CSV table of C-alpha atoms in Angstrom, one decimal:
chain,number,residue,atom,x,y,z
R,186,UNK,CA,54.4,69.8,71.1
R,187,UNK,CA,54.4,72.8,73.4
R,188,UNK,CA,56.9,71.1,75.8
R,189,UNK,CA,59.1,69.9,73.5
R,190,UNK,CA,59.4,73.4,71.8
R,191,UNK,CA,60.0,75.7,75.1
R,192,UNK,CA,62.6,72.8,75.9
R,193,UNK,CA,64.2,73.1,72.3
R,194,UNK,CA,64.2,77.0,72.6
R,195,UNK,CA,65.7,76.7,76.1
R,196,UNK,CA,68.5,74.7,74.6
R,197,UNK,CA,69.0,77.2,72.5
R,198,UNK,CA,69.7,80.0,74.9
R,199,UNK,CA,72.0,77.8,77.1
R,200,UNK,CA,74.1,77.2,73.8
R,201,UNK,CA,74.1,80.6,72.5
R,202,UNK,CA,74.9,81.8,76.5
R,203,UNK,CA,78.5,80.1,75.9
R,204,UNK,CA,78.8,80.3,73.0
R,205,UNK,CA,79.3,84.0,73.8
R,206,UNK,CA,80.6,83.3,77.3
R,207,UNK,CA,83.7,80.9,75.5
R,208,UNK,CA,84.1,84.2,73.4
R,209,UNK,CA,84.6,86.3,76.0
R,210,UNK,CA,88.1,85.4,77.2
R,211,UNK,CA,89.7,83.5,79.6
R,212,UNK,CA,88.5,83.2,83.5
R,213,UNK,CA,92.3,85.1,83.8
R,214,UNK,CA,94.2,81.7,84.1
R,215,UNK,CA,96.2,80.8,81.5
R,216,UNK,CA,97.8,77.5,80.8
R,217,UNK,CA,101.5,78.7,80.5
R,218,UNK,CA,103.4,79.2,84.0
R,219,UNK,CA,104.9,82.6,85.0
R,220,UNK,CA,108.0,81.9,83.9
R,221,UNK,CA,107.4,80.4,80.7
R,222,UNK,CA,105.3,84.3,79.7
R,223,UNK,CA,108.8,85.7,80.8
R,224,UNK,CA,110.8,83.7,79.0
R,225,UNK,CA,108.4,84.0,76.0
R,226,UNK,CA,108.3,87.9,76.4
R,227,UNK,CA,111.8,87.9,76.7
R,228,UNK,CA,112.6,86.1,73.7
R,229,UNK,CA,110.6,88.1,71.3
R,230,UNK,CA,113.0,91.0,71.6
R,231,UNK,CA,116.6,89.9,70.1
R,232,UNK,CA,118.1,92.8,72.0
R,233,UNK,CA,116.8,92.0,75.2
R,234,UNK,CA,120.6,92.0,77.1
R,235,UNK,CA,121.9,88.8,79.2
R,236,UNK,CA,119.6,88.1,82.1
R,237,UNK,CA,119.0,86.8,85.6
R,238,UNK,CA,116.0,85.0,85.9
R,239,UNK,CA,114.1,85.0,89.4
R,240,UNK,CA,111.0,82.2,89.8
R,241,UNK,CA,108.7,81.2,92.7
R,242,UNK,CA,110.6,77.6,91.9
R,243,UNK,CA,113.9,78.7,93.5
R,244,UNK,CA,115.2,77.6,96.9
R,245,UNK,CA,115.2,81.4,97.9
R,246,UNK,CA,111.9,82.3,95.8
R,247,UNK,CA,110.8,84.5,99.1
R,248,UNK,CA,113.7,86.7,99.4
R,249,UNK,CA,114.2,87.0,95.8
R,250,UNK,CA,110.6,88.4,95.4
R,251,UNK,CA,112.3,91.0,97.5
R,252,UNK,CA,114.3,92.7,95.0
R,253,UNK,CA,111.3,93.3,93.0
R,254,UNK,CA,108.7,94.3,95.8
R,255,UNK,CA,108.0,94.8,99.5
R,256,UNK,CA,104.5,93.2,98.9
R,257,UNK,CA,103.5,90.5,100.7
R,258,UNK,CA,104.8,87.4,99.6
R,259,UNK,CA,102.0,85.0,101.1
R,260,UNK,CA,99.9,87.1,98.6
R,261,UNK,CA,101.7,85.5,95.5
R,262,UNK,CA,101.0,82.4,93.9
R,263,UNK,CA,104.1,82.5,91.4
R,264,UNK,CA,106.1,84.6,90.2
R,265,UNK,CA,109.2,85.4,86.9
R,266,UNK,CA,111.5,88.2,87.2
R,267,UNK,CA,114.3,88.7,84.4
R,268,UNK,CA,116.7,91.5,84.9
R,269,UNK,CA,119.8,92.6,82.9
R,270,UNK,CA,122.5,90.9,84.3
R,271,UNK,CA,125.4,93.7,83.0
R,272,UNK,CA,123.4,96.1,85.0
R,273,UNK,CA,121.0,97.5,82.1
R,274,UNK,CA,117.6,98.5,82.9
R,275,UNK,CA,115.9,95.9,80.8
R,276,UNK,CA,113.8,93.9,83.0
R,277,UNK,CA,110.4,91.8,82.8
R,278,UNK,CA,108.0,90.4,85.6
R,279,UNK,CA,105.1,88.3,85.8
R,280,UNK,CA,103.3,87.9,88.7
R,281,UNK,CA,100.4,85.8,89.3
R,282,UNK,CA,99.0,87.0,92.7
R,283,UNK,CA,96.7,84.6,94.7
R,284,UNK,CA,93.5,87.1,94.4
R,285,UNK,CA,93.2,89.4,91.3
R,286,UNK,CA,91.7,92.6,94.3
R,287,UNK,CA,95.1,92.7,95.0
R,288,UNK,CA,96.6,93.9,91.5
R,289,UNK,CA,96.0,97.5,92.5
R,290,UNK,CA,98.3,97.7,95.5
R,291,UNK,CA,101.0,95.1,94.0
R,292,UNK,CA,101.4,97.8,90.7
R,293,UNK,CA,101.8,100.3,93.7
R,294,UNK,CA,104.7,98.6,94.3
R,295,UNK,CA,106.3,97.8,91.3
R,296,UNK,CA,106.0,101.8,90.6
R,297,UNK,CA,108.4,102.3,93.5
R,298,UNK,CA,110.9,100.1,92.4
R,299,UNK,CA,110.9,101.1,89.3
R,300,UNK,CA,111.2,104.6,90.9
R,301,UNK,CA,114.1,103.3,93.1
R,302,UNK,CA,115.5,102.1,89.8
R,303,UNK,CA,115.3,105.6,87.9
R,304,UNK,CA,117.1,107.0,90.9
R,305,UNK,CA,120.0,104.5,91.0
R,306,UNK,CA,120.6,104.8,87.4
R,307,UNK,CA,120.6,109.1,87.4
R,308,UNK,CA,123.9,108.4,89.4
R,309,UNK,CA,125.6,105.6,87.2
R,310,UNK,CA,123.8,104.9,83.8
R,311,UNK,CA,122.0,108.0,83.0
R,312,UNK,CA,121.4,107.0,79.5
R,313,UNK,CA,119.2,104.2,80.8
R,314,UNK,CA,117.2,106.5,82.8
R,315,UNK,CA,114.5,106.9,79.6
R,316,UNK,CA,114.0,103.3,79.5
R,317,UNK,CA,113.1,103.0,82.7
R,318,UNK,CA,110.6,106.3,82.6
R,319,UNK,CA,108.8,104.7,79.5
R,320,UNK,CA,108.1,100.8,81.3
R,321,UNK,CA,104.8,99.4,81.5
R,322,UNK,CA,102.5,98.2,83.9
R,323,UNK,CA,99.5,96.1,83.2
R,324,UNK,CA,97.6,93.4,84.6
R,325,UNK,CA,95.2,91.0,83.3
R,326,UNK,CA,93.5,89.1,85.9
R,327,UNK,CA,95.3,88.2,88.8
R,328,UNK,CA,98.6,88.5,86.6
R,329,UNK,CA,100.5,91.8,86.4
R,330,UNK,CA,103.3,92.2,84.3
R,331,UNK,CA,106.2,94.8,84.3
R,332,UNK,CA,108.0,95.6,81.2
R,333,UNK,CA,111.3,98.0,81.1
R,334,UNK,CA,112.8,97.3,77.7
R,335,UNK,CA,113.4,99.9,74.9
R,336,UNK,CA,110.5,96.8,73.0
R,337,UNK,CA,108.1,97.3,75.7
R,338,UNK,CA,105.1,97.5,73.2
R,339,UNK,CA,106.1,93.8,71.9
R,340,UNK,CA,106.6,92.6,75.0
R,341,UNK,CA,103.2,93.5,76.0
R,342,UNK,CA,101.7,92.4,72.9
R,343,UNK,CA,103.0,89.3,73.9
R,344,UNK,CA,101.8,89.1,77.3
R,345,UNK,CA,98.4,90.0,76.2
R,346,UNK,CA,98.5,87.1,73.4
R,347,UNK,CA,98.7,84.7,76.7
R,348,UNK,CA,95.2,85.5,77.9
R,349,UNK,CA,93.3,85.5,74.0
């Protein structure tokens, strides 16, 4: 009776472990592909402008990636980028990287461009200047998101809802 008791109580633990392990989140991989989060994100805002959207399924997926960062691109395993196509500063990026230690630098670099951007629009579009100085970065995982959009806090709300 012994045995069958420790075995029982054993059971027991292995269930409740996850149980409480299935409760804890994701393992940071979601089921929805880069672009579908953008498209998603986009979507939720109605005044999101007319946008250009950039994936790791185009023919020049590489040198695309470019207008978003300098980071390496052998370090990405997929990738979304919408942008206003009349030259707005509303853009949104999600980017899956291959190993989730890399999130730190890759956000160093979408601060730059987002830098680059605030100093591009000062000399044609200053009134999108506070967009740009009020975008988000966040990561969850090995995917780190970039929102510029007057909605950022739906956006992200969004983007978080992926990984729940």
């Amino acid at each position: 009776m012994r045995v069958i008791y420790k075995n029982a109580i054993g059971f027991g633990c292995c269930f409740l472990l996850a149980i409480i392990l299935s409760a804890c989140g994701s393992s940071g991989q979601v089921s929805e592909s880069a672009s579908e989060m953008v498209s998603a994100m986009v979507s939720a805002d109605a005044s999101f402008p007319e946008y250009t959207l950039l994936t790791s399924d185009d023919a020049d997926a590489e040198l695309n990636f470019t207008s978003l960062s300098d980071f390496s691109y052998s370090k990405v395993a997929e990738y979304a980028y919408a942008y206003s196509s009349e030259g707005l500063a509303e853009e949104v990026a999600v980017v899956r990287l291959k190993d989730s230690s890399d999130a730190a630098s890759f956000m160093n670099t979408l601060t730059k461009h987002v830098e680059s951007r605030i100093g591009t629009m000062e000399a044609y579009a200053p009134d999108q200047v506070s967009v740009l100085e009020n975008h988000i970065l966040t990561h969850e995982g090995a995917y780190v998101c970039l929102i510029v959009s007057e909605k950022n806090g739906l956006q992200k709300s969004v983007f978080q809802d992926f990984f729940e």
